[in-house]
Short mmCIF file of C-alpha atoms and ligand atoms in Angstrom, two decimals:
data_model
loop_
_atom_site.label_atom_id
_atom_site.label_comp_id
_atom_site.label_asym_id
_atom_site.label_seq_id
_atom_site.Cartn_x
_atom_site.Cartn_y
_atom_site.Cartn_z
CA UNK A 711 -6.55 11.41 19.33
CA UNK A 712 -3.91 11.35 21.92
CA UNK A 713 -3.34 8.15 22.52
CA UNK A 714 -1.91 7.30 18.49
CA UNK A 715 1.66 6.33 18.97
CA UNK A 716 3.04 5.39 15.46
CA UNK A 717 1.03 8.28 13.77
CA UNK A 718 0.43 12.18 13.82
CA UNK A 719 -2.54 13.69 12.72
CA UNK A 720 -3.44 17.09 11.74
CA UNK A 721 -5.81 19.61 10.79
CA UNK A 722 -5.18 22.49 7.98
CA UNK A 723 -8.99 23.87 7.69
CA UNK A 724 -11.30 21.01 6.06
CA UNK A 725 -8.21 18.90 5.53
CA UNK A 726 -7.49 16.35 7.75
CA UNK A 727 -3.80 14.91 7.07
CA UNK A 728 -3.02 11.32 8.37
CA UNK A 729 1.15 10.85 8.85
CA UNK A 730 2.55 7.34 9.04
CA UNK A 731 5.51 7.87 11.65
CA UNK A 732 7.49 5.37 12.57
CA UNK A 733 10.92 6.24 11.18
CA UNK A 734 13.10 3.60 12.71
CA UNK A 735 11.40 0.95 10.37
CA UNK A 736 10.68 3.10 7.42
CA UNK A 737 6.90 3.28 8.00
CA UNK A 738 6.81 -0.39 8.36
CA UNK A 739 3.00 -1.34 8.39
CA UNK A 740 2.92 -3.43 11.51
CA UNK A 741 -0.78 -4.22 13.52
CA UNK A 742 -0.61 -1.31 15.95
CA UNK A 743 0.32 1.15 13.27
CA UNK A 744 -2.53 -0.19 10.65
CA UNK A 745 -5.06 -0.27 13.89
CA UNK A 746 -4.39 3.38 14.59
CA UNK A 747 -4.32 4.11 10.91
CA UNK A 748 -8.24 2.91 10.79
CA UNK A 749 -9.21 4.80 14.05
CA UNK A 750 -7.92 7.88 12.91
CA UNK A 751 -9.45 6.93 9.40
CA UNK A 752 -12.83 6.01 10.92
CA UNK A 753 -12.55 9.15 13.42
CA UNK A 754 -11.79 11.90 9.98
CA UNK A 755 -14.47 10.48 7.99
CA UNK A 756 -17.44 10.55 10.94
CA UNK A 757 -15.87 14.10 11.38
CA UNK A 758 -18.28 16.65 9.38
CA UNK A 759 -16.10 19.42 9.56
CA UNK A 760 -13.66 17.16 7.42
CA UNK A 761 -13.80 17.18 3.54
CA UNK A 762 -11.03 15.01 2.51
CA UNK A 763 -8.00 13.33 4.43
CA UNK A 764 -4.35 13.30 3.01
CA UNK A 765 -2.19 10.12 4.50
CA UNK A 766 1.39 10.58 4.07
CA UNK A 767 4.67 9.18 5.75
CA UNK A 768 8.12 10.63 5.74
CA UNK A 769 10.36 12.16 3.62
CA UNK A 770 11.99 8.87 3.08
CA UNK A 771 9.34 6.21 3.07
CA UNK A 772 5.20 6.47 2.72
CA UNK A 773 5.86 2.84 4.10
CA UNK A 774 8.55 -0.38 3.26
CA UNK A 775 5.46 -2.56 3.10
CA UNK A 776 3.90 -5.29 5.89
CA UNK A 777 6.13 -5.21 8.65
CA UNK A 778 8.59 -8.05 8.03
CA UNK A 779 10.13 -8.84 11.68
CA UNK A 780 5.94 -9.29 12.54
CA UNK A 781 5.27 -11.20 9.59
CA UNK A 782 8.35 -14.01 9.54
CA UNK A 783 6.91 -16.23 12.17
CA UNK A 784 3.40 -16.47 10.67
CA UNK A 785 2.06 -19.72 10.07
CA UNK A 786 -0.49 -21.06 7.88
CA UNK A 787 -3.10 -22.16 8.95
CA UNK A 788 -3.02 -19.02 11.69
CA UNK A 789 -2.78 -17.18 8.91
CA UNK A 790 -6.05 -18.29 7.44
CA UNK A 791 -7.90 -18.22 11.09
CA UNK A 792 -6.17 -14.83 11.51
CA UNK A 793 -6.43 -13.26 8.13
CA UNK A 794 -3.64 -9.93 9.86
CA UNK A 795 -4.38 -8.34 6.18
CA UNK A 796 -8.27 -7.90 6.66
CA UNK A 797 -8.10 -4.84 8.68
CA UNK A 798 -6.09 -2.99 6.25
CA UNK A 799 -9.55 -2.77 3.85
CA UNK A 800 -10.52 0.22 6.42
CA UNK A 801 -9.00 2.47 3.88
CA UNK A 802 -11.43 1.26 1.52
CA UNK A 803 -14.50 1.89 3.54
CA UNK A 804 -13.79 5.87 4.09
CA UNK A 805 -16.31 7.83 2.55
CA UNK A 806 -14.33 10.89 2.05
CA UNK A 807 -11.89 11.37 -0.79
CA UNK A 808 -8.20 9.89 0.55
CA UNK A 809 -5.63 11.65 -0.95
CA UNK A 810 -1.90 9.44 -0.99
CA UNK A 811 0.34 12.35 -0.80
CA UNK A 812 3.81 9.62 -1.27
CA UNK A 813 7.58 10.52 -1.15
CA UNK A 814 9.85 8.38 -0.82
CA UNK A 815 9.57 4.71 -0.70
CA UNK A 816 6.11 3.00 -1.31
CA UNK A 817 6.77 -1.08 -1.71
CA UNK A 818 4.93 -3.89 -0.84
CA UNK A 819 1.86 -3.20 1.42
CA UNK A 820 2.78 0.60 1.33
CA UNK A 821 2.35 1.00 -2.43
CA UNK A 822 -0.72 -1.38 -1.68
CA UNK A 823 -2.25 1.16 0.97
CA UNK A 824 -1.18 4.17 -1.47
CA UNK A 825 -3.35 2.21 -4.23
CA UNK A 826 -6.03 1.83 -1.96
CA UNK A 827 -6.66 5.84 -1.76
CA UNK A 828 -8.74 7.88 -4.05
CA UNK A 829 -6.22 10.60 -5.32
CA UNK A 830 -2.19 9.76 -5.75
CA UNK A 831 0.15 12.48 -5.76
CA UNK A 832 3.87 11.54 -6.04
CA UNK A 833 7.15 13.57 -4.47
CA UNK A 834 9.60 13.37 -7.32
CA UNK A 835 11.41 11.10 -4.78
CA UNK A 836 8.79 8.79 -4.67
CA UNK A 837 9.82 4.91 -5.79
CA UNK A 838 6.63 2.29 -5.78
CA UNK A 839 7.72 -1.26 -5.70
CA UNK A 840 5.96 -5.05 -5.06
CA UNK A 841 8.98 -6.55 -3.94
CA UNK A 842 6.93 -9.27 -1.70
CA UNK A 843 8.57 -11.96 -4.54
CA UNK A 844 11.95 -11.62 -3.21
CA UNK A 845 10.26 -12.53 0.18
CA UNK A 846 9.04 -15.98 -1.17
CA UNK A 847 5.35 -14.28 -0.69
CA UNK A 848 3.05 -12.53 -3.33
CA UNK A 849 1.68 -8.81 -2.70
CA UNK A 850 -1.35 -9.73 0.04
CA UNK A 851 -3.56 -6.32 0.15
CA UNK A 852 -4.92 -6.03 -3.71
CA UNK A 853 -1.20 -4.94 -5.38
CA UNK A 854 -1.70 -7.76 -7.96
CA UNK A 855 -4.75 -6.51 -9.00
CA UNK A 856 -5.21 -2.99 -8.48
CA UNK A 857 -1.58 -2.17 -9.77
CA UNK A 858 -2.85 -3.93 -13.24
CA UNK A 859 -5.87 -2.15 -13.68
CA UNK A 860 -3.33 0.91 -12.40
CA UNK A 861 -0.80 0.11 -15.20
CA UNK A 862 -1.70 -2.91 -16.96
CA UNK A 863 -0.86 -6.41 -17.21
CA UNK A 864 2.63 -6.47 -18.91
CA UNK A 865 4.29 -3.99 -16.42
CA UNK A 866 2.11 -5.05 -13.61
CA UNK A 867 3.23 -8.65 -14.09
CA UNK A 868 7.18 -7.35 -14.67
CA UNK A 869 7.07 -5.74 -11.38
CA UNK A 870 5.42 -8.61 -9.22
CA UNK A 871 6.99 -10.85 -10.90
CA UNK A 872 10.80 -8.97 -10.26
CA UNK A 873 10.75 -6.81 -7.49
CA UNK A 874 11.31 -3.66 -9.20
CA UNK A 875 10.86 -0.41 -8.17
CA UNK A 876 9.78 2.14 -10.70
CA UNK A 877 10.32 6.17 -9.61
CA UNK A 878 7.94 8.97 -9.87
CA UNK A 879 8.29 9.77 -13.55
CA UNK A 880 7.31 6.65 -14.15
CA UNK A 881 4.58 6.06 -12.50
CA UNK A 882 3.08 9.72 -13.90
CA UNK A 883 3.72 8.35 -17.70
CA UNK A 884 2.12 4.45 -16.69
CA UNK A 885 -1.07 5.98 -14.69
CA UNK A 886 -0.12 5.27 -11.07
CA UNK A 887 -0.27 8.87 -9.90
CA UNK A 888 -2.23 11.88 -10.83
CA UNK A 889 0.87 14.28 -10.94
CA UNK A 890 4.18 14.23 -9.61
CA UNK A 891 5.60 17.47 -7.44
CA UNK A 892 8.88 18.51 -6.20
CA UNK A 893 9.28 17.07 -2.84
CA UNK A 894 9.35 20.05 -0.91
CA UNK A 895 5.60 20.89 -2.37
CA UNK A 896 4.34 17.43 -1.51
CA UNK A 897 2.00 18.14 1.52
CA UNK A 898 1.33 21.94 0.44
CA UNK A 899 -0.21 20.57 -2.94
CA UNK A 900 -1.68 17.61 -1.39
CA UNK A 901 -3.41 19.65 1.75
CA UNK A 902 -4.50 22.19 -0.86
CA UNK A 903 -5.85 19.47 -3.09
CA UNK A 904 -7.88 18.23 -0.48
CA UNK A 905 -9.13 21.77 0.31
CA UNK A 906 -10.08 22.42 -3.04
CA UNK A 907 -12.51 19.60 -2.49
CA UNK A 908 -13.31 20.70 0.57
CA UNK A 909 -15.33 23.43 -1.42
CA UNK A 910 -17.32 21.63 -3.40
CA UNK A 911 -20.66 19.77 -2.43
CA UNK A 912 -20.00 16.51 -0.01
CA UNK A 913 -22.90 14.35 -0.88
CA UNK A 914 -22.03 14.89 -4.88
CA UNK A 915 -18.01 14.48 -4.15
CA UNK A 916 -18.86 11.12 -2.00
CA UNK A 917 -21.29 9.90 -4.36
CA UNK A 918 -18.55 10.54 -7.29
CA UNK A 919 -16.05 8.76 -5.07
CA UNK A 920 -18.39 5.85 -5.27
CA UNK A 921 -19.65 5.58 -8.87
CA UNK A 922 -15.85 5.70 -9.95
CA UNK A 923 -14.62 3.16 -7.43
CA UNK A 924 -17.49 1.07 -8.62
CA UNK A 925 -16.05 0.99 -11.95
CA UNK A 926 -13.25 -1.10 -10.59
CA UNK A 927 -15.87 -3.73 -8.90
CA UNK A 928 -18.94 -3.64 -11.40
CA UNK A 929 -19.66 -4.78 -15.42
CA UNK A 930 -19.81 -1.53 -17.57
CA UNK A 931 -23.47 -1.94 -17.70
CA UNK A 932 -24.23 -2.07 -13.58
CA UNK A 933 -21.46 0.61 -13.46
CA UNK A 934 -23.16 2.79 -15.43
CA UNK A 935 -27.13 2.17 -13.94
CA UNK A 936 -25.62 2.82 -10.29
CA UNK A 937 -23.66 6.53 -11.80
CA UNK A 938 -27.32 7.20 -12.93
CA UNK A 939 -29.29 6.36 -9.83
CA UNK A 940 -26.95 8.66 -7.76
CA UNK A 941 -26.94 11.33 -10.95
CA UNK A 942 -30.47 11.72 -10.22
CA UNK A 943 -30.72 11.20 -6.17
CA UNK A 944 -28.54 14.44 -6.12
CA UNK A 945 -31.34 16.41 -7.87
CA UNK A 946 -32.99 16.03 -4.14
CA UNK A 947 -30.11 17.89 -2.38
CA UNK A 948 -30.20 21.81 -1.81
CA UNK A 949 -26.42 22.00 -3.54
CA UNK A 950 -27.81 20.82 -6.64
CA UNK A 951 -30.08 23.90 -6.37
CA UNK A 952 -27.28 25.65 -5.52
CA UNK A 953 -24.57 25.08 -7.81
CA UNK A 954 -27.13 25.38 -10.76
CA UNK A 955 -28.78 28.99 -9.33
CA UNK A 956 -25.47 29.96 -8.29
CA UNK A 957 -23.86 29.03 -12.51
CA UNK A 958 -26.85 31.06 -14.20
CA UNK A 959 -26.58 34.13 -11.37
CA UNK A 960 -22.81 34.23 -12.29
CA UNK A 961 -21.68 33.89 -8.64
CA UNK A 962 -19.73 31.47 -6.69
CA UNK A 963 -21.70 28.71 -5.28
CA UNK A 964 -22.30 28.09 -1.45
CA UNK A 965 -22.51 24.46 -0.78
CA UNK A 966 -23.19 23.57 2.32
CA UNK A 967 -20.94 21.81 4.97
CA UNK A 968 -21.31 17.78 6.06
N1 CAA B 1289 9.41 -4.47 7.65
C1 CAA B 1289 10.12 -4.33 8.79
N2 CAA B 1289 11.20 -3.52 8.90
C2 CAA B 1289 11.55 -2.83 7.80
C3 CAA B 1289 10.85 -2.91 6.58
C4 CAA B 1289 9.73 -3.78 6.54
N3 CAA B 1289 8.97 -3.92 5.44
N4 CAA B 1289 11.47 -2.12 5.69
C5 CAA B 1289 12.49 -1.54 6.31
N5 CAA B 1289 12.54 -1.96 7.59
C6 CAA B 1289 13.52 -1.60 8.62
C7 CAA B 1289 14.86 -2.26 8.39
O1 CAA B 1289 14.86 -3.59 8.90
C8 CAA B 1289 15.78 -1.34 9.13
O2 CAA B 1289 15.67 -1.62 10.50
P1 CAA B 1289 17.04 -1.73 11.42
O3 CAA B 1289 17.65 -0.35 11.31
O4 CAA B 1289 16.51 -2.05 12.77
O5 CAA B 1289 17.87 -2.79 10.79
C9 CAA B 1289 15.15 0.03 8.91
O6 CAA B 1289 13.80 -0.21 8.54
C10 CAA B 1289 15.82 0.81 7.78
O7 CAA B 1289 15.79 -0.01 6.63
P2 CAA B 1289 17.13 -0.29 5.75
O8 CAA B 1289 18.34 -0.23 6.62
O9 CAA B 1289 16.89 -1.54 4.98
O10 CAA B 1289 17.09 1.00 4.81
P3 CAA B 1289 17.70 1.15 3.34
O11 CAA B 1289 17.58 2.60 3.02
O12 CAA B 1289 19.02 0.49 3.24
O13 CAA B 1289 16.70 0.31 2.39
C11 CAA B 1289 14.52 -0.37 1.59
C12 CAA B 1289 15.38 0.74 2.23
C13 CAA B 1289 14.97 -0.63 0.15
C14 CAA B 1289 13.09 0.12 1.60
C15 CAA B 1289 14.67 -1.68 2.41
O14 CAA B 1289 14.43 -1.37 3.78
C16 CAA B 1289 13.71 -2.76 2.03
O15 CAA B 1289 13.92 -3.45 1.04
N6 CAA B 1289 12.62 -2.96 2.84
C17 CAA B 1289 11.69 -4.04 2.63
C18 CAA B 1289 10.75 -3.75 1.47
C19 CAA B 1289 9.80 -4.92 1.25
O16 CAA B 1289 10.21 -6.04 0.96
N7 CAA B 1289 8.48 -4.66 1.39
C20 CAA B 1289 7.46 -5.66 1.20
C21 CAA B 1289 7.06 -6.25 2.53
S1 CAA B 1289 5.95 -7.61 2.36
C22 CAA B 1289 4.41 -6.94 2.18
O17 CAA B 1289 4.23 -5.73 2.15
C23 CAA B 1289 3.26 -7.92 2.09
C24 CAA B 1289 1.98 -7.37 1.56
O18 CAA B 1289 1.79 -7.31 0.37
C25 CAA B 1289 0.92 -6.93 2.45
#
């Protein structure tokens, strides 16, 4: 993992933690940085001794968005040949719960790769934003849609449509994040979070990742046949024995690891 230059990674127990770092352009989200960003990803999630990953960035930015000084001389039709967004989606293809653990600023692609994640928690100096229409551009990595089925269509649109940022409060009252913390908690709560989860069985917490991510992508009706096909596929793991003996003997139950 040595040779990441525009992030840090770390390990507290099951809890991998991602860190965006590259402070001179608040977390900008240039190629290199979102190609390390899906190696470390990819790396975490083949890891079995992993249970969930937390990505963070800085006190001061989780990330200002796509990097603009790489973006301005982009051309379409490159762009089309060269779709430079498509590699973000590695977020969406971990397996493991990704925790967003954001303080700071989180605007354009950055709020896009925080709403990407499973599990938002907010520093109360957190400030989400989809400024891209003050760029002439419109958010490019799913802001316009997964922001509205975040917060719905009338603020959604307001902010895409203006530029503003909303802070942390905010975002707890609209739906954006699951909790907001005082900044100096952040990455204690978030690490512990992902811990937490760490404890519990991994084939039932990936299969719950994936029955409530499907609810974004499937009718009610498909949503709700695929929760019941992996309901009943977990009755064939030993945890399922295990959390069930373990509830009736009225002990602590001892799911296995990976
Ligand atoms: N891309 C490249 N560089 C960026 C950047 C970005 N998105 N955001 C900040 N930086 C750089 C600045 O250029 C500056 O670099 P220099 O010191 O070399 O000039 C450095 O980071 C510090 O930034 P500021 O001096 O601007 O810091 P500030 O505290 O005054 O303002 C800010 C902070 C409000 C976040 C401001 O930097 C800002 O508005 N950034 C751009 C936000 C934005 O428009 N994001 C959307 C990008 S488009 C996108 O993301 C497309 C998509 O949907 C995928």
């Amino acid at each position: 993992m040595a040779d990441y230059e525009m992030i840090l990674t770390e390990r507290h127990g099951a809890a991998a933690v991602i860190r965006l770092n590259r402070p001179q352009a608040l977390n900008a989200l240039c190629d290199q940085l979102m190609d390390e960003l899906a190696r470390a990803l990819r790396a975490f999630d083949a890891d079995d001794s992993v249970s969930a990953i937390v990505l963070t960035g800085s006190d001061k930015a989780f990330a200002a968005g796509a990097d603009i000084r790489e973006m301005q001389p982009r051309s379409w039709p490159g762009t089309h040949r060269h779709d430079f967004i498509a590699p973000w989606e590695a977020v969406l293809g971990v397996q493991k719960p990704v925790i967003a653990a954001v303080a700071g600023f989180a605007l354009g692609g950055g709020c896009e790769v925080a709403m990407m994640c499973d599990i938002l928690l907010a520093a109360d100096t957190a400030k989400f934003g989809q400024p891209e229409i003050k760029l002439g551009i419109l958010p490019g990595a799913g802001g316009s849609q997964r922001l509205t089925h975040a917060i719905g269509k009338s603020k959604a649109m307001e902010m895409v449509l203006t530029g503003r940022m909303m802070d942390a409060a905010e975002a707890e009252r609209c739906g954006l994040v699951a909790r907001v913390v005082p900044a100096a908690e952040l990455m204690d709560q978030a690490v512990a979070l992902a811990q937490k989860i760490g404890e519990l069985s991994a084939p039932a917490v990936a299969m719950a990742k994936e029955a409530v991510n499907a609810s974004f992508e499937l009718p009610l009706r498909e949503g709700v046949r695929l929760e019941r096909r992996l309901f009943l596929s977990l009755f064939g793991t030993e945890d399922q024995k295990e959390g069930m003996a373990a509830f009736n003997e009225k002990r602590k139950p001892l799911f296995r690891r990976g």
